[in-house]
DNA sequence: AGGTGGACCCGAACGC
DNA sequence: TGCGTTCGGGTCCACC
């Protein structure tokens, strides 16, 4: 569930604590985290590395070491990171790894569902690994309506499914796709390639606005996510559609509807986000159950 | 080849 | 009350 805004919030909070620090002692408690490699082997590789930078691509947290090697952390659904003075964190049955830094602080990794991954890459492997999996950064200046249109072109999948594909745009998940589509007033089931230039432009802006707003509120804490100092994000209070089935649309008051799209629970406003243009819907209705006037004209 | 659905996990919510 | 079942969600993979 951590999506781009949550990972960026974590990056911003950890960066000043990590950059320049050495990984003094590394304990990997869950072999799934580094599969197929041995936890003790990966821990030994990490010990002694000094952090040069903390970056992010999509939902990946990128720990760059002075050696050029890179630790790619993906939180998947329930991963989270805490930073605190050594020994100050309470025991946690879901703690999967702990890194002791050379300033006497700990970075603890927690993951209830154990989907998260720590991937140690050699310098020459990093760019290709990320390029294979990720499209453009939605908050970069290079993410434009034209670029998005290129990625959606000729795709017959629902636009929601296309946006969940990390190669279309990096960093969107189920929550912020729904929020972006609501802002753009685009129905989640619209075939991706069917969007016109104006809709693409609105979607580009909707994606950026949804993500920026969420970063400003330190992300969304529904269950497992928290910032590295243990605080909750506040974006969940501002969702326009996600999880709001039956509640009135903030724009028009119509009750938010829930459907399935891209294999995911999907919330949208059935009035603001139309599958068919209004005129086409009216035409179909009158074809099925003719009104007085259309009965007159077609008879 | 692009699109879809299942597997991986586990706690919470739900149903009887 | 208690137990079994369903659900969710990011990514990969198998299959159509």
PDB file of N, CA and C in Angstrom, chain A residues 14 17 81-90 99 101 103-108 228-229:
ATOM      1  N   UNK A  14      14.245   9.985   6.152  1.00  0.00           N
ATOM      2  CA  UNK A  14      15.448   9.192   6.452  1.00  0.00           C
ATOM      3  C   UNK A  14      16.723   9.813   5.905  1.00  0.00           C
ATOM      4  N   UNK A  17      19.354  11.315   8.138  1.00  0.00           N
ATOM      5  CA  UNK A  17      19.903  10.370   9.119  1.00  0.00           C
ATOM      6  C   UNK A  17      20.806   9.329   8.474  1.00  0.00           C
ATOM      7  N   UNK A  81       9.478   1.489   7.622  1.00  0.00           N
ATOM      8  CA  UNK A  81      10.801   1.686   8.206  1.00  0.00           C
ATOM      9  C   UNK A  81      10.697   2.628   9.394  1.00  0.00           C
ATOM     10  N   UNK A  82      11.451   2.329  10.436  1.00  0.00           N
ATOM     11  CA  UNK A  82      11.530   3.222  11.587  1.00  0.00           C
ATOM     12  C   UNK A  82      12.984   3.590  11.806  1.00  0.00           C
ATOM     13  N   UNK A  83      13.201   4.810  12.271  1.00  0.00           N
ATOM     14  CA  UNK A  83      14.547   5.223  12.648  1.00  0.00           C
ATOM     15  C   UNK A  83      14.504   5.763  14.065  1.00  0.00           C
ATOM     16  N   UNK A  84      15.397   5.263  14.913  1.00  0.00           N
ATOM     17  CA  UNK A  84      15.382   5.680  16.320  1.00  0.00           C
ATOM     18  C   UNK A  84      16.722   5.345  16.960  1.00  0.00           C
ATOM     19  N   UNK A  85      16.962   5.922  18.121  1.00  0.00           N
ATOM     20  CA  UNK A  85      18.184   5.618  18.882  1.00  0.00           C
ATOM     21  C   UNK A  85      18.230   4.120  19.162  1.00  0.00           C
ATOM     22  N   UNK A  86      19.432   3.558  19.078  1.00  0.00           N
ATOM     23  CA  UNK A  86      19.595   2.113  19.253  1.00  0.00           C
ATOM     24  C   UNK A  86      18.926   1.637  20.540  1.00  0.00           C
ATOM     25  N   UNK A  87      18.150   0.546  20.426  1.00  0.00           N
ATOM     26  CA  UNK A  87      17.522  -0.062  21.599  1.00  0.00           C
ATOM     27  C   UNK A  87      16.269   0.642  22.077  1.00  0.00           C
ATOM     28  N   UNK A  88      15.860   1.720  21.425  1.00  0.00           N
ATOM     29  CA  UNK A  88      14.701   2.466  21.935  1.00  0.00           C
ATOM     30  C   UNK A  88      13.372   1.959  21.370  1.00  0.00           C
ATOM     31  N   UNK A  89      13.413   1.135  20.351  1.00  0.00           N
ATOM     32  CA  UNK A  89      12.162   0.644  19.753  1.00  0.00           C
ATOM     33  C   UNK A  89      11.682  -0.602  20.496  1.00  0.00           C
ATOM     34  N   UNK A  90      10.368  -0.641  20.758  1.00  0.00           N
ATOM     35  CA  UNK A  90       9.786  -1.799  21.440  1.00  0.00           C
ATOM     36  C   UNK A  90       9.901  -3.039  20.546  1.00  0.00           C
ATOM     37  N   UNK A  99      19.175  -2.464  10.877  1.00  0.00           N
ATOM     38  CA  UNK A  99      20.504  -1.970  10.511  1.00  0.00           C
ATOM     39  C   UNK A  99      20.981  -1.037  11.621  1.00  0.00           C
ATOM     40  N   UNK A 101      23.468   1.782  12.614  1.00  0.00           N
ATOM     41  CA  UNK A 101      24.318   2.788  11.969  1.00  0.00           C
ATOM     42  C   UNK A 101      25.465   3.192  12.899  1.00  0.00           C
ATOM     43  N   UNK A 103      26.269   5.953  14.058  1.00  0.00           N
ATOM     44  CA  UNK A 103      26.040   7.059  14.991  1.00  0.00           C
ATOM     45  C   UNK A 103      25.196   6.607  16.180  1.00  0.00           C
ATOM     46  N   UNK A 104      25.048   5.298  16.338  1.00  0.00           N
ATOM     47  CA  UNK A 104      24.300   4.790  17.485  1.00  0.00           C
ATOM     48  C   UNK A 104      22.795   4.787  17.288  1.00  0.00           C
ATOM     49  N   UNK A 105      22.355   4.861  16.050  1.00  0.00           N
ATOM     50  CA  UNK A 105      20.913   4.747  15.797  1.00  0.00           C
ATOM     51  C   UNK A 105      20.623   3.484  14.991  1.00  0.00           C
ATOM     52  N   UNK A 106      19.349   3.087  15.005  1.00  0.00           N
ATOM     53  CA  UNK A 106      18.909   1.885  14.287  1.00  0.00           C
ATOM     54  C   UNK A 106      17.899   2.250  13.212  1.00  0.00           C
ATOM     55  N   UNK A 107      17.958   1.512  12.110  1.00  0.00           N
ATOM     56  CA  UNK A 107      16.876   1.536  11.133  1.00  0.00           C
ATOM     57  C   UNK A 107      16.230   0.162  11.193  1.00  0.00           C
ATOM     58  N   UNK A 108      14.939   0.126  11.531  1.00  0.00           N
ATOM     59  CA  UNK A 108      14.238  -1.153  11.680  1.00  0.00           C
ATOM     60  C   UNK A 108      13.212  -1.297  10.564  1.00  0.00           C
ATOM     61  N   UNK A 228       8.969   7.354   9.333  1.00  0.00           N
ATOM     62  CA  UNK A 228      10.083   6.730  10.062  1.00  0.00           C
ATOM     63  C   UNK A 228      10.153   7.113  11.544  1.00  0.00           C
ATOM     64  N   UNK A 229       9.512   8.215  11.929  1.00  0.00           N
ATOM     65  CA  UNK A 229       9.481   8.538  13.361  1.00  0.00           C
ATOM     66  C   UNK A 229       8.193   8.038  14.019  1.00  0.00           C
TER      67      UNK A 229
END
